[in-house]
PDB file of N, CA and C in Angstrom:
ATOM      1  N   MET A   8      -5.414 -25.729   8.891  1.00  0.00           N
ATOM      2  CA  MET A   8      -4.741 -24.981   7.841  1.00  0.00           C
ATOM      3  C   MET A   8      -5.555 -23.757   7.434  1.00  0.00           C
ATOM      4  N   SER A   9      -6.850 -23.867   7.404  1.00  0.00           N
ATOM      5  CA  SER A   9      -7.700 -22.744   7.032  1.00  0.00           C
ATOM      6  C   SER A   9      -7.547 -21.585   8.016  1.00  0.00           C
ATOM      7  N   ASP A  10      -7.395 -21.890   9.298  1.00  0.00           N
ATOM      8  CA  ASP A  10      -7.209 -20.839  10.296  1.00  0.00           C
ATOM      9  C   ASP A  10      -5.934 -20.048  10.041  1.00  0.00           C
ATOM     10  N   ASP A  11      -4.864 -20.746   9.652  1.00  0.00           N
ATOM     11  CA  ASP A  11      -3.600 -20.064   9.355  1.00  0.00           C
ATOM     12  C   ASP A  11      -3.758 -19.126   8.161  1.00  0.00           C
ATOM     13  N   LEU A  12      -4.448 -19.573   7.140  1.00  0.00           N
ATOM     14  CA  LEU A  12      -4.672 -18.745   5.956  1.00  0.00           C
ATOM     15  C   LEU A  12      -5.545 -17.544   6.308  1.00  0.00           C
ATOM     16  N   ASP A  13      -6.550 -17.743   7.134  1.00  0.00           N
ATOM     17  CA  ASP A  13      -7.410 -16.639   7.559  1.00  0.00           C
ATOM     18  C   ASP A  13      -6.605 -15.565   8.285  1.00  0.00           C
ATOM     19  N   ILE A  14      -5.679 -15.976   9.120  1.00  0.00           N
ATOM     20  CA  ILE A  14      -4.843 -15.021   9.868  1.00  0.00           C
ATOM     21  C   ILE A  14      -3.965 -14.228   8.916  1.00  0.00           C
ATOM     22  N   VAL A  15      -3.376 -14.900   7.941  1.00  0.00           N
ATOM     23  CA  VAL A  15      -2.520 -14.231   6.959  1.00  0.00           C
ATOM     24  C   VAL A  15      -3.334 -13.224   6.146  1.00  0.00           C
ATOM     25  N   LEU A  16      -4.511 -13.631   5.691  1.00  0.00           N
ATOM     26  CA  LEU A  16      -5.351 -12.727   4.901  1.00  0.00           C
ATOM     27  C   LEU A  16      -5.834 -11.548   5.730  1.00  0.00           C
ATOM     28  N   LEU A  17      -6.156 -11.770   6.981  1.00  0.00           N
ATOM     29  CA  LEU A  17      -6.582 -10.689   7.865  1.00  0.00           C
ATOM     30  C   LEU A  17      -5.436  -9.703   8.094  1.00  0.00           C
ATOM     31  N   TYR A  18      -4.240 -10.219   8.308  1.00  0.00           N
ATOM     32  CA  TYR A  18      -3.076  -9.360   8.524  1.00  0.00           C
ATOM     33  C   TYR A  18      -2.799  -8.525   7.276  1.00  0.00           C
ATOM     34  N   GLU A  19      -2.907  -9.130   6.108  1.00  0.00           N
ATOM     35  CA  GLU A  19      -2.686  -8.410   4.849  1.00  0.00           C
ATOM     36  C   GLU A  19      -3.750  -7.329   4.663  1.00  0.00           C
ATOM     37  N   ALA A  20      -4.980  -7.605   5.057  1.00  0.00           N
ATOM     38  CA  ALA A  20      -6.064  -6.622   4.935  1.00  0.00           C
ATOM     39  C   ALA A  20      -5.837  -5.436   5.875  1.00  0.00           C
ATOM     40  N   CYS A  21      -5.320  -5.709   7.056  1.00  0.00           N
ATOM     41  CA  CYS A  21      -5.085  -4.632   8.036  1.00  0.00           C
ATOM     42  C   CYS A  21      -3.842  -3.818   7.707  1.00  0.00           C
ATOM     43  N   PHE A  22      -2.823  -4.476   7.199  1.00  0.00           N
ATOM     44  CA  PHE A  22      -1.547  -3.825   6.876  1.00  0.00           C
ATOM     45  C   PHE A  22      -1.181  -4.171   5.441  1.00  0.00           C
ATOM     46  N   PRO A  23      -1.675  -3.398   4.457  1.00  0.00           N
ATOM     47  CA  PRO A  23      -1.442  -3.713   3.043  1.00  0.00           C
ATOM     48  C   PRO A  23       0.033  -3.904   2.719  1.00  0.00           C
ATOM     49  N   GLY A  24       0.321  -4.973   2.006  1.00  0.00           N
ATOM     50  CA  GLY A  24       1.683  -5.249   1.582  1.00  0.00           C
ATOM     51  C   GLY A  24       2.552  -5.910   2.617  1.00  0.00           C
ATOM     52  N   SER A  25       2.060  -6.102   3.815  1.00  0.00           N
ATOM     53  CA  SER A  25       2.891  -6.666   4.883  1.00  0.00           C
ATOM     54  C   SER A  25       3.238  -8.120   4.622  1.00  0.00           C
ATOM     55  N   VAL A  26       2.380  -8.843   3.946  1.00  0.00           N
ATOM     56  CA  VAL A  26       2.644 -10.249   3.657  1.00  0.00           C
ATOM     57  C   VAL A  26       3.160 -10.412   2.240  1.00  0.00           C
ATOM     58  N   THR A  27       2.527  -9.744   1.279  1.00  0.00           N
ATOM     59  CA  THR A  27       2.887  -9.909  -0.127  1.00  0.00           C
ATOM     60  C   THR A  27       4.039  -9.018  -0.565  1.00  0.00           C
ATOM     61  N   GLY A  28       4.290  -7.927   0.160  1.00  0.00           N
ATOM     62  CA  GLY A  28       5.363  -7.006  -0.209  1.00  0.00           C
ATOM     63  C   GLY A  28       4.944  -5.941  -1.192  1.00  0.00           C
ATOM     64  N   SER A  29       3.675  -5.971  -1.636  1.00  0.00           N
ATOM     65  CA  SER A  29       3.170  -4.941  -2.531  1.00  0.00           C
ATOM     66  C   SER A  29       1.656  -4.843  -2.376  1.00  0.00           C
ATOM     67  N   THR A  30       1.119  -3.763  -2.896  1.00  0.00           N
ATOM     68  CA  THR A  30      -0.333  -3.578  -2.890  1.00  0.00           C
ATOM     69  C   THR A  30      -0.706  -2.682  -4.056  1.00  0.00           C
ATOM     70  N   GLU A  31      -1.992  -2.550  -4.303  1.00  0.00           N
ATOM     71  CA  GLU A  31      -2.467  -1.704  -5.390  1.00  0.00           C
ATOM     72  C   GLU A  31      -3.169  -0.486  -4.817  1.00  0.00           C
ATOM     73  N   LEU A  32      -2.974   0.651  -5.478  1.00  0.00           N
ATOM     74  CA  LEU A  32      -3.696   1.862  -5.123  1.00  0.00           C
ATOM     75  C   LEU A  32      -3.795   2.743  -6.349  1.00  0.00           C
ATOM     76  N   ASP A  33      -4.736   3.682  -6.305  1.00  0.00           N
ATOM     77  CA  ASP A  33      -4.943   4.607  -7.422  1.00  0.00           C
ATOM     78  C   ASP A  33      -4.051   5.825  -7.257  1.00  0.00           C
ATOM     79  N   CYS A  34      -3.437   6.253  -8.347  1.00  0.00           N
ATOM     80  CA  CYS A  34      -2.649   7.481  -8.335  1.00  0.00           C
ATOM     81  C   CYS A  34      -3.590   8.640  -8.008  1.00  0.00           C
ATOM     82  N   PRO A  35      -3.253   9.471  -7.031  1.00  0.00           N
ATOM     83  CA  PRO A  35      -4.131  10.584  -6.676  1.00  0.00           C
ATOM     84  C   PRO A  35      -4.175  11.684  -7.744  1.00  0.00           C
ATOM     85  N   HIS A  36      -3.254  11.648  -8.695  1.00  0.00           N
ATOM     86  CA  HIS A  36      -3.199  12.672  -9.744  1.00  0.00           C
ATOM     87  C   HIS A  36      -4.034  12.286 -10.964  1.00  0.00           C
ATOM     88  N   CYS A  37      -3.852  11.047 -11.460  1.00  0.00           N
ATOM     89  CA  CYS A  37      -4.513  10.658 -12.714  1.00  0.00           C
ATOM     90  C   CYS A  37      -5.473   9.482 -12.563  1.00  0.00           C
ATOM     91  N   GLY A  38      -5.480   8.830 -11.386  1.00  0.00           N
ATOM     92  CA  GLY A  38      -6.408   7.733 -11.152  1.00  0.00           C
ATOM     93  C   GLY A  38      -5.961   6.380 -11.671  1.00  0.00           C
ATOM     94  N   THR A  39      -4.770   6.290 -12.240  1.00  0.00           N
ATOM     95  CA  THR A  39      -4.251   5.025 -12.740  1.00  0.00           C
ATOM     96  C   THR A  39      -4.028   4.050 -11.590  1.00  0.00           C
ATOM     97  N   LEU A  40      -4.446   2.795 -11.776  1.00  0.00           N
ATOM     98  CA  LEU A  40      -4.218   1.770 -10.772  1.00  0.00           C
ATOM     99  C   LEU A  40      -2.746   1.365 -10.809  1.00  0.00           C
ATOM    100  N   LEU A  41      -2.067   1.501  -9.674  1.00  0.00           N
ATOM    101  CA  LEU A  41      -0.642   1.200  -9.574  1.00  0.00           C
ATOM    102  C   LEU A  41      -0.410   0.052  -8.607  1.00  0.00           C
ATOM    103  N   THR A  42       0.542  -0.792  -8.918  1.00  0.00           N
ATOM    104  CA  THR A  42       1.018  -1.793  -7.971  1.00  0.00           C
ATOM    105  C   THR A  42       2.307  -1.237  -7.398  1.00  0.00           C
ATOM    106  N   VAL A  43       2.319  -0.990  -6.096  1.00  0.00           N
ATOM    107  CA  VAL A  43       3.470  -0.360  -5.456  1.00  0.00           C
ATOM    108  C   VAL A  43       4.083  -1.291  -4.421  1.00  0.00           C
ATOM    109  N   PRO A  44       5.409  -1.243  -4.271  1.00  0.00           N
ATOM    110  CA  PRO A  44       6.050  -2.048  -3.222  1.00  0.00           C
ATOM    111  C   PRO A  44       5.786  -1.426  -1.854  1.00  0.00           C
ATOM    112  N   VAL A  45       5.651  -2.271  -0.863  1.00  0.00           N
ATOM    113  CA  VAL A  45       5.478  -1.807   0.511  1.00  0.00           C
ATOM    114  C   VAL A  45       6.653  -2.348   1.314  1.00  0.00           C
ATOM    115  N   ASN A  46       7.603  -1.469   1.584  1.00  0.00           N
ATOM    116  CA  ASN A  46       8.795  -1.872   2.329  1.00  0.00           C
ATOM    117  C   ASN A  46       8.584  -1.801   3.832  1.00  0.00           C
ATOM    118  N   ASP A  47       7.723  -0.884   4.272  1.00  0.00           N
ATOM    119  CA  ASP A  47       7.460  -0.714   5.698  1.00  0.00           C
ATOM    120  C   ASP A  47       5.965  -0.491   5.906  1.00  0.00           C
ATOM    121  N   PRO A  48       5.194  -1.563   6.168  1.00  0.00           N
ATOM    122  CA  PRO A  48       3.745  -1.410   6.312  1.00  0.00           C
ATOM    123  C   PRO A  48       3.331  -0.603   7.537  1.00  0.00           C
ATOM    124  N   MET A  49       4.275  -0.242   8.387  1.00  0.00           N
ATOM    125  CA  MET A  49       3.974   0.563   9.568  1.00  0.00           C
ATOM    126  C   MET A  49       4.566   1.963   9.465  1.00  0.00           C
ATOM    127  N   GLY A  50       4.940   2.371   8.239  1.00  0.00           N
ATOM    128  CA  GLY A  50       5.586   3.673   8.072  1.00  0.00           C
ATOM    129  C   GLY A  50       5.017   4.456   6.909  1.00  0.00           C
ATOM    130  N   GLN A  51       5.848   5.336   6.362  1.00  0.00           N
ATOM    131  CA  GLN A  51       5.474   6.189   5.246  1.00  0.00           C
ATOM    132  C   GLN A  51       6.428   5.930   4.086  1.00  0.00           C
ATOM    133  N   GLU A  52       5.895   6.048   2.863  1.00  0.00           N
ATOM    134  CA  GLU A  52       6.724   5.860   1.678  1.00  0.00           C
ATOM    135  C   GLU A  52       6.300   6.841   0.593  1.00  0.00           C
ATOM    136  N   SER A  53       7.231   7.165  -0.290  1.00  0.00           N
ATOM    137  CA  SER A  53       6.960   8.050  -1.423  1.00  0.00           C
ATOM    138  C   SER A  53       6.958   7.221  -2.701  1.00  0.00           C
ATOM    139  N   TYR A  54       6.074   7.599  -3.632  1.00  0.00           N
ATOM    140  CA  TYR A  54       5.942   6.867  -4.891  1.00  0.00           C
ATOM    141  C   TYR A  54       5.885   7.847  -6.051  1.00  0.00           C
ATOM    142  N   HIS A  55       6.151   7.329  -7.240  1.00  0.00           N
ATOM    143  CA  HIS A  55       6.182   8.096  -8.485  1.00  0.00           C
ATOM    144  C   HIS A  55       5.321   7.350  -9.496  1.00  0.00           C
ATOM    145  N   CYS A  56       4.322   8.026 -10.060  1.00  0.00           N
ATOM    146  CA  CYS A  56       3.443   7.406 -11.053  1.00  0.00           C
ATOM    147  C   CYS A  56       4.139   7.399 -12.413  1.00  0.00           C
ATOM    148  N   GLY A  57       4.229   6.244 -13.018  1.00  0.00           N
ATOM    149  CA  GLY A  57       4.847   6.131 -14.326  1.00  0.00           C
ATOM    150  C   GLY A  57       3.958   6.648 -15.451  1.00  0.00           C
ATOM    151  N   ASN A  58       2.678   6.814 -15.179  1.00  0.00           N
ATOM    152  CA  ASN A  58       1.742   7.274 -16.202  1.00  0.00           C
ATOM    153  C   ASN A  58       1.747   8.798 -16.339  1.00  0.00           C
ATOM    154  N   CYS A  59       1.576   9.516 -15.217  1.00  0.00           N
ATOM    155  CA  CYS A  59       1.478  10.983 -15.276  1.00  0.00           C
ATOM    156  C   CYS A  59       2.712  11.687 -14.697  1.00  0.00           C
ATOM    157  N   GLN A  60       3.660  10.909 -14.182  1.00  0.00           N
ATOM    158  CA  GLN A  60       4.893  11.424 -13.577  1.00  0.00           C
ATOM    159  C   GLN A  60       4.664  12.141 -12.249  1.00  0.00           C
ATOM    160  N   GLY A  61       3.459  12.040 -11.684  1.00  0.00           N
ATOM    161  CA  GLY A  61       3.170  12.663 -10.397  1.00  0.00           C
ATOM    162  C   GLY A  61       3.803  11.897  -9.247  1.00  0.00           C
ATOM    163  N   THR A  62       4.094  12.594  -8.175  1.00  0.00           N
ATOM    164  CA  THR A  62       4.638  11.954  -6.982  1.00  0.00           C
ATOM    165  C   THR A  62       3.654  12.124  -5.833  1.00  0.00           C
ATOM    166  N   PHE A  63       3.674  11.174  -4.906  1.00  0.00           N
ATOM    167  CA  PHE A  63       2.781  11.230  -3.769  1.00  0.00           C
ATOM    168  C   PHE A  63       3.350  10.380  -2.636  1.00  0.00           C
ATOM    169  N   ASP A  64       2.868  10.664  -1.437  1.00  0.00           N
ATOM    170  CA  ASP A  64       3.302   9.954  -0.240  1.00  0.00           C
ATOM    171  C   ASP A  64       2.140   9.152   0.325  1.00  0.00           C
ATOM    172  N   VAL A  65       2.457   7.997   0.901  1.00  0.00           N
ATOM    173  CA  VAL A  65       1.451   7.157   1.543  1.00  0.00           C
ATOM    174  C   VAL A  65       1.877   6.909   2.978  1.00  0.00           C
ATOM    175  N   ASP A  66       0.977   7.148   3.895  1.00  0.00           N
ATOM    176  CA  ASP A  66       1.172   6.804   5.307  1.00  0.00           C
ATOM    177  C   ASP A  66       0.356   5.539   5.530  1.00  0.00           C
ATOM    178  N   TRP A  67       1.038   4.415   5.643  1.00  0.00           N
ATOM    179  CA  TRP A  67       0.356   3.123   5.738  1.00  0.00           C
ATOM    180  C   TRP A  67      -0.385   2.949   7.056  1.00  0.00           C
ATOM    181  N   VAL A  68       0.063   3.572   8.118  1.00  0.00           N
ATOM    182  CA  VAL A  68      -0.609   3.451   9.420  1.00  0.00           C
ATOM    183  C   VAL A  68      -1.928   4.220   9.395  1.00  0.00           C
ATOM    184  N   ARG A  69      -1.868   5.460   8.925  1.00  0.00           N
ATOM    185  CA  ARG A  69      -3.079   6.300   8.885  1.00  0.00           C
ATOM    186  C   ARG A  69      -3.937   6.035   7.644  1.00  0.00           C
ATOM    187  N   GLU A  70      -3.372   5.259   6.689  1.00  0.00           N
ATOM    188  CA  GLU A  70      -4.034   4.953   5.424  1.00  0.00           C
ATOM    189  C   GLU A  70      -4.412   6.230   4.673  1.00  0.00           C
ATOM    190  N   THR A  71      -3.426   7.147   4.551  1.00  0.00           N
ATOM    191  CA  THR A  71      -3.654   8.396   3.844  1.00  0.00           C
ATOM    192  C   THR A  71      -2.669   8.541   2.689  1.00  0.00           C
ATOM    193  N   VAL A  72      -3.131   9.204   1.642  1.00  0.00           N
ATOM    194  CA  VAL A  72      -2.311   9.516   0.473  1.00  0.00           C
ATOM    195  C   VAL A  72      -2.281  11.025   0.350  1.00  0.00           C
ATOM    196  N   THR A  73      -1.072  11.601   0.250  1.00  0.00           N
ATOM    197  CA  THR A  73      -0.943  13.045   0.067  1.00  0.00           C
ATOM    198  C   THR A  73      -0.127  13.336  -1.170  1.00  0.00           C
ATOM    199  N   GLU A  74      -0.559  14.352  -1.889  1.00  0.00           N
ATOM    200  CA  GLU A  74       0.118  14.740  -3.132  1.00  0.00           C
ATOM    201  C   GLU A  74       1.295  15.639  -2.854  1.00  0.00           C
TER     202      GLU A  74
END
């Protein structure tokens, strides 16, 4: 059973949100910690910060955030 859990945790570490459906990241505009949904861990998604109203894109494959 421990091996199965290790595989799940490793997969989640490599592809954030792929198992849990969400992950945390800092807003690139104001630095607020956000919990964001991850619908496609192998693609790109756009997000909106509820704190500063800034928008940004995340490329989950390249692990990059662009404003």
